[in-house]
mmCIF file of N, CA and C in Angstrom:
data_model
loop_
_atom_site.group_PDB
_atom_site.id
_atom_site.type_symbol
_atom_site.label_atom_id
_atom_site.label_comp_id
_atom_site.label_asym_id
_atom_site.label_seq_id
_atom_site.Cartn_x
_atom_site.Cartn_y
_atom_site.Cartn_z
ATOM 1 N N MET A 23 27.720 51.499 -1.187
ATOM 2 C CA MET A 23 26.082 50.979 -0.906
ATOM 3 C C MET A 23 25.876 50.118 -1.845
ATOM 4 N N GLU A 24 26.026 48.768 -1.172
ATOM 5 C CA GLU A 24 25.786 47.801 -1.626
ATOM 6 C C GLU A 24 24.505 46.921 -1.036
ATOM 7 N N HIS A 25 23.600 46.783 -1.930
ATOM 8 C CA HIS A 25 22.057 46.351 -1.407
ATOM 9 C C HIS A 25 22.072 44.763 -1.710
ATOM 10 N N GLU A 26 21.352 43.801 -0.757
ATOM 11 C CA GLU A 26 20.631 42.405 -1.137
ATOM 12 C C GLU A 26 19.480 42.658 -1.957
ATOM 13 N N PHE A 27 19.467 42.147 -3.203
ATOM 14 C CA PHE A 27 18.039 41.909 -3.543
ATOM 15 C C PHE A 27 17.520 40.450 -3.710
ATOM 16 N N GLN A 28 16.566 40.436 -3.805
ATOM 17 C CA GLN A 28 15.789 39.345 -3.925
ATOM 18 C C GLN A 28 14.908 39.124 -4.830
ATOM 19 N N LEU A 29 14.396 38.123 -5.070
ATOM 20 C CA LEU A 29 13.388 37.713 -6.275
ATOM 21 C C LEU A 29 11.936 38.440 -5.726
ATOM 22 N N ASN A 30 11.374 39.059 -6.426
ATOM 23 C CA ASN A 30 10.118 39.776 -6.440
ATOM 24 C C ASN A 30 9.789 41.065 -5.615
ATOM 25 N N ASP A 31 11.389 41.597 -5.613
ATOM 26 C CA ASP A 31 11.477 43.006 -4.677
ATOM 27 C C ASP A 31 10.815 44.037 -5.605
ATOM 28 N N VAL A 32 10.179 44.920 -5.370
ATOM 29 C CA VAL A 32 9.786 46.200 -5.867
ATOM 30 C C VAL A 32 10.760 47.099 -5.837
ATOM 31 N N VAL A 33 11.146 47.559 -6.820
ATOM 32 C CA VAL A 33 12.362 48.869 -6.449
ATOM 33 C C VAL A 33 11.934 49.950 -7.438
ATOM 34 N N GLU A 34 12.628 51.410 -6.915
ATOM 35 C CA GLU A 34 12.226 52.405 -7.751
ATOM 36 C C GLU A 34 13.838 52.548 -8.450
ATOM 37 N N MET A 35 13.549 53.049 -9.732
ATOM 38 C CA MET A 35 14.493 53.500 -10.472
ATOM 39 C C MET A 35 14.923 54.897 -10.810
ATOM 40 N N LYS A 36 15.846 55.576 -10.947
ATOM 41 C CA LYS A 36 16.078 56.790 -11.051
ATOM 42 C C LYS A 36 15.387 57.619 -12.039
ATOM 43 N N LYS A 37 15.279 56.959 -13.370
ATOM 44 C CA LYS A 37 14.589 57.451 -14.338
ATOM 45 C C LYS A 37 13.533 56.707 -14.654
ATOM 46 N N PRO A 38 12.263 57.292 -15.091
ATOM 47 C CA PRO A 38 11.088 56.364 -15.046
ATOM 48 C C PRO A 38 10.962 55.955 -16.720
ATOM 49 N N HIS A 39 10.149 54.996 -16.552
ATOM 50 C CA HIS A 39 9.735 54.184 -17.893
ATOM 51 C C HIS A 39 9.137 55.335 -19.084
ATOM 52 N N PRO A 40 9.509 54.874 -20.059
ATOM 53 C CA PRO A 40 8.313 55.698 -21.270
ATOM 54 C C PRO A 40 7.132 55.870 -20.746
ATOM 55 N N CYS A 41 6.427 54.614 -20.457
ATOM 56 C CA CYS A 41 5.108 54.613 -20.031
ATOM 57 C C CYS A 41 4.721 55.283 -18.694
ATOM 58 N N GLY A 42 5.587 55.697 -18.276
ATOM 59 C CA GLY A 42 5.154 56.956 -16.822
ATOM 60 C C GLY A 42 5.676 56.539 -15.530
ATOM 61 N N THR A 43 5.995 55.100 -15.411
ATOM 62 C CA THR A 43 6.206 54.627 -14.015
ATOM 63 C C THR A 43 7.780 54.388 -13.899
ATOM 64 N N ASN A 44 8.119 54.343 -12.631
ATOM 65 C CA ASN A 44 9.370 53.784 -12.167
ATOM 66 C C ASN A 44 9.340 52.644 -11.146
ATOM 67 N N LYS A 45 8.580 52.078 -11.022
ATOM 68 C CA LYS A 45 8.357 51.219 -10.384
ATOM 69 C C LYS A 45 8.927 49.856 -11.145
ATOM 70 N N TRP A 46 9.713 48.940 -10.742
ATOM 71 C CA TRP A 46 10.300 47.691 -11.344
ATOM 72 C C TRP A 46 10.030 46.330 -10.246
ATOM 73 N N ARG A 47 9.778 45.338 -10.667
ATOM 74 C CA ARG A 47 10.016 43.880 -10.010
ATOM 75 C C ARG A 47 11.225 43.357 -10.491
ATOM 76 N N VAL A 48 11.919 42.849 -9.639
ATOM 77 C CA VAL A 48 12.920 42.061 -9.936
ATOM 78 C C VAL A 48 12.254 40.423 -10.140
ATOM 79 N N ILE A 49 12.482 40.127 -11.247
ATOM 80 C CA ILE A 49 12.309 38.697 -11.608
ATOM 81 C C ILE A 49 13.286 37.741 -12.124
ATOM 82 N N ARG A 50 14.408 38.050 -12.124
ATOM 83 C CA ARG A 50 15.577 37.250 -12.086
ATOM 84 C C ARG A 50 16.877 37.901 -11.652
ATOM 85 N N LEU A 51 17.920 37.096 -10.802
ATOM 86 C CA LEU A 51 18.569 37.338 -10.263
ATOM 87 C C LEU A 51 20.111 36.848 -11.072
ATOM 88 N N GLY A 52 21.151 37.171 -11.229
ATOM 89 C CA GLY A 52 22.495 36.567 -11.129
ATOM 90 C C GLY A 52 23.394 37.528 -11.634
ATOM 91 N N MET A 53 24.069 37.634 -12.543
ATOM 92 C CA MET A 53 24.989 38.104 -13.141
ATOM 93 C C MET A 53 24.134 39.518 -13.684
ATOM 94 N N ASP A 54 23.025 39.129 -14.629
ATOM 95 C CA ASP A 54 22.171 40.129 -15.056
ATOM 96 C C ASP A 54 20.785 40.025 -14.334
ATOM 97 N N PHE A 55 20.026 41.007 -14.483
ATOM 98 C CA PHE A 55 18.718 41.093 -13.576
ATOM 99 C C PHE A 55 17.769 41.257 -14.773
ATOM 100 N N ARG A 56 17.026 40.547 -14.401
ATOM 101 C CA ARG A 56 15.435 40.810 -15.558
ATOM 102 C C ARG A 56 14.651 41.597 -14.648
ATOM 103 N N ILE A 57 14.357 42.659 -14.955
ATOM 104 C CA ILE A 57 13.413 43.603 -14.180
ATOM 105 C C ILE A 57 11.965 43.558 -15.014
ATOM 106 N N LYS A 58 10.798 43.910 -14.674
ATOM 107 C CA LYS A 58 9.528 44.156 -15.258
ATOM 108 C C LYS A 58 9.049 45.099 -14.684
ATOM 109 N N CYS A 59 8.438 46.006 -15.725
ATOM 110 C CA CYS A 59 7.542 47.355 -15.273
ATOM 111 C C CYS A 59 6.460 47.035 -14.469
ATOM 112 N N GLU A 60 6.021 47.824 -13.620
ATOM 113 C CA GLU A 60 4.869 47.282 -12.846
ATOM 114 C C GLU A 60 3.718 48.170 -13.968
ATOM 115 N N GLY A 61 4.012 49.073 -14.531
ATOM 116 C CA GLY A 61 2.913 49.764 -14.972
ATOM 117 C C GLY A 61 2.640 49.158 -16.521
ATOM 118 N N CYS A 62 3.366 48.697 -17.568
ATOM 119 C CA CYS A 62 3.053 48.070 -18.513
ATOM 120 C C CYS A 62 3.393 46.733 -18.969
ATOM 121 N N GLN A 63 4.471 46.248 -17.957
ATOM 122 C CA GLN A 63 4.801 44.645 -17.773
ATOM 123 C C GLN A 63 5.743 44.788 -18.829
ATOM 124 N N HIS A 64 6.545 45.507 -19.208
ATOM 125 C CA HIS A 64 7.518 45.251 -20.135
ATOM 126 C C HIS A 64 8.756 44.817 -19.345
ATOM 127 N N SER A 65 9.564 43.809 -19.640
ATOM 128 C CA SER A 65 10.737 43.074 -19.146
ATOM 129 C C SER A 65 11.921 43.757 -19.865
ATOM 130 N N VAL A 66 13.124 43.697 -19.007
ATOM 131 C CA VAL A 66 14.222 44.395 -19.492
ATOM 132 C C VAL A 66 15.384 43.476 -19.013
ATOM 133 N N LEU A 67 16.096 43.096 -19.403
ATOM 134 C CA LEU A 67 17.866 42.453 -19.121
ATOM 135 C C LEU A 67 18.706 43.202 -18.715
ATOM 136 N N ILE A 68 19.187 43.518 -17.802
ATOM 137 C CA ILE A 68 20.224 44.659 -17.255
ATOM 138 C C ILE A 68 21.269 43.966 -16.574
ATOM 139 N N PRO A 69 22.676 44.263 -16.818
ATOM 140 C CA PRO A 69 23.743 43.861 -16.010
ATOM 141 C C PRO A 69 23.805 44.239 -14.511
ATOM 142 N N ARG A 70 24.033 43.336 -13.653
ATOM 143 C CA ARG A 70 24.091 44.001 -12.362
ATOM 144 C C ARG A 70 24.845 45.116 -11.973
ATOM 145 N N LYS A 71 26.046 45.454 -12.289
ATOM 146 C CA LYS A 71 26.584 46.448 -12.247
ATOM 147 C C LYS A 71 25.690 47.739 -12.456
ATOM 148 N N GLU A 72 24.852 47.764 -13.849
ATOM 149 C CA GLU A 72 24.304 49.020 -14.457
ATOM 150 C C GLU A 72 23.118 48.925 -13.571
ATOM 151 N N PHE A 73 22.355 47.692 -13.018
ATOM 152 C CA PHE A 73 21.224 47.849 -11.983
ATOM 153 C C PHE A 73 21.399 48.335 -10.647
ATOM 154 N N THR A 74 22.642 48.147 -10.237
ATOM 155 C CA THR A 74 22.929 48.877 -8.848
ATOM 156 C C THR A 74 23.143 50.217 -8.918
ATOM 157 N N ARG A 75 23.675 50.845 -10.137
ATOM 158 C CA ARG A 75 23.839 52.005 -10.215
ATOM 159 C C ARG A 75 22.714 52.959 -10.625
ATOM 160 N N LYS A 76 21.747 52.062 -11.243
ATOM 161 C CA LYS A 76 20.460 52.997 -11.822
ATOM 162 C C LYS A 76 19.211 52.845 -10.418
ATOM 163 N N VAL A 77 19.549 51.963 -9.672
ATOM 164 C CA VAL A 77 18.371 51.989 -8.764
ATOM 165 C C VAL A 77 18.403 52.909 -7.791
ATOM 166 N N LYS A 78 17.366 53.559 -7.350
ATOM 167 C CA LYS A 78 17.007 54.373 -6.383
ATOM 168 C C LYS A 78 16.762 53.870 -4.934
ATOM 169 N N LYS A 79 15.809 53.152 -4.889
ATOM 170 C CA LYS A 79 15.675 52.499 -3.424
ATOM 171 C C LYS A 79 14.758 51.204 -3.554
ATOM 172 N N VAL A 80 14.743 50.365 -2.482
ATOM 173 C CA VAL A 80 13.830 49.422 -2.479
ATOM 174 C C VAL A 80 12.462 49.743 -1.890
ATOM 175 N N LEU A 81 11.564 49.537 -2.727
ATOM 176 C CA LEU A 81 10.307 50.356 -2.301
ATOM 177 C C LEU A 81 9.304 48.985 -1.307
ATOM 178 N N SER A 82 9.782 47.574 -1.946
ATOM 179 C CA SER A 82 8.995 46.280 -0.934
ATOM 180 C C SER A 82 9.921 45.504 -1.112
ATOM 181 N N LYS A 83 10.191 44.546 0.224
ATOM 182 C CA LYS A 83 11.005 43.382 0.422
ATOM 183 C C LYS A 83 10.088 42.126 -0.037
ATOM 184 N N GLN A 84 10.495 41.001 -0.555
ATOM 185 C CA GLN A 84 9.833 40.128 -1.003
ATOM 186 C C GLN A 84 10.212 39.080 0.425
ATOM 187 N N GLU A 85 9.044 38.728 1.159
ATOM 188 C CA GLU A 85 8.852 38.071 2.513
ATOM 189 C C GLU A 85 9.144 36.822 2.402
ATOM 190 N N GLU A 86 10.071 35.733 2.877
ATOM 191 C CA GLU A 86 9.585 34.308 2.599
ATOM 192 C C GLU A 86 9.391 33.491 3.603
#
């Protein structure tokens, strides 16, 4: 199940953030992903392999 992610995609993670939301925005791509919580604006740097394992679904794609 390989997904194609783009900048500013909003994804739903399997586990919620401690602030209570599980919506995250992709703000950096590469070997590592930087994602920002849509609830509290906290950002996390996460390896690509771990990110693809923990993502549940893409909620909105960024149109170019």
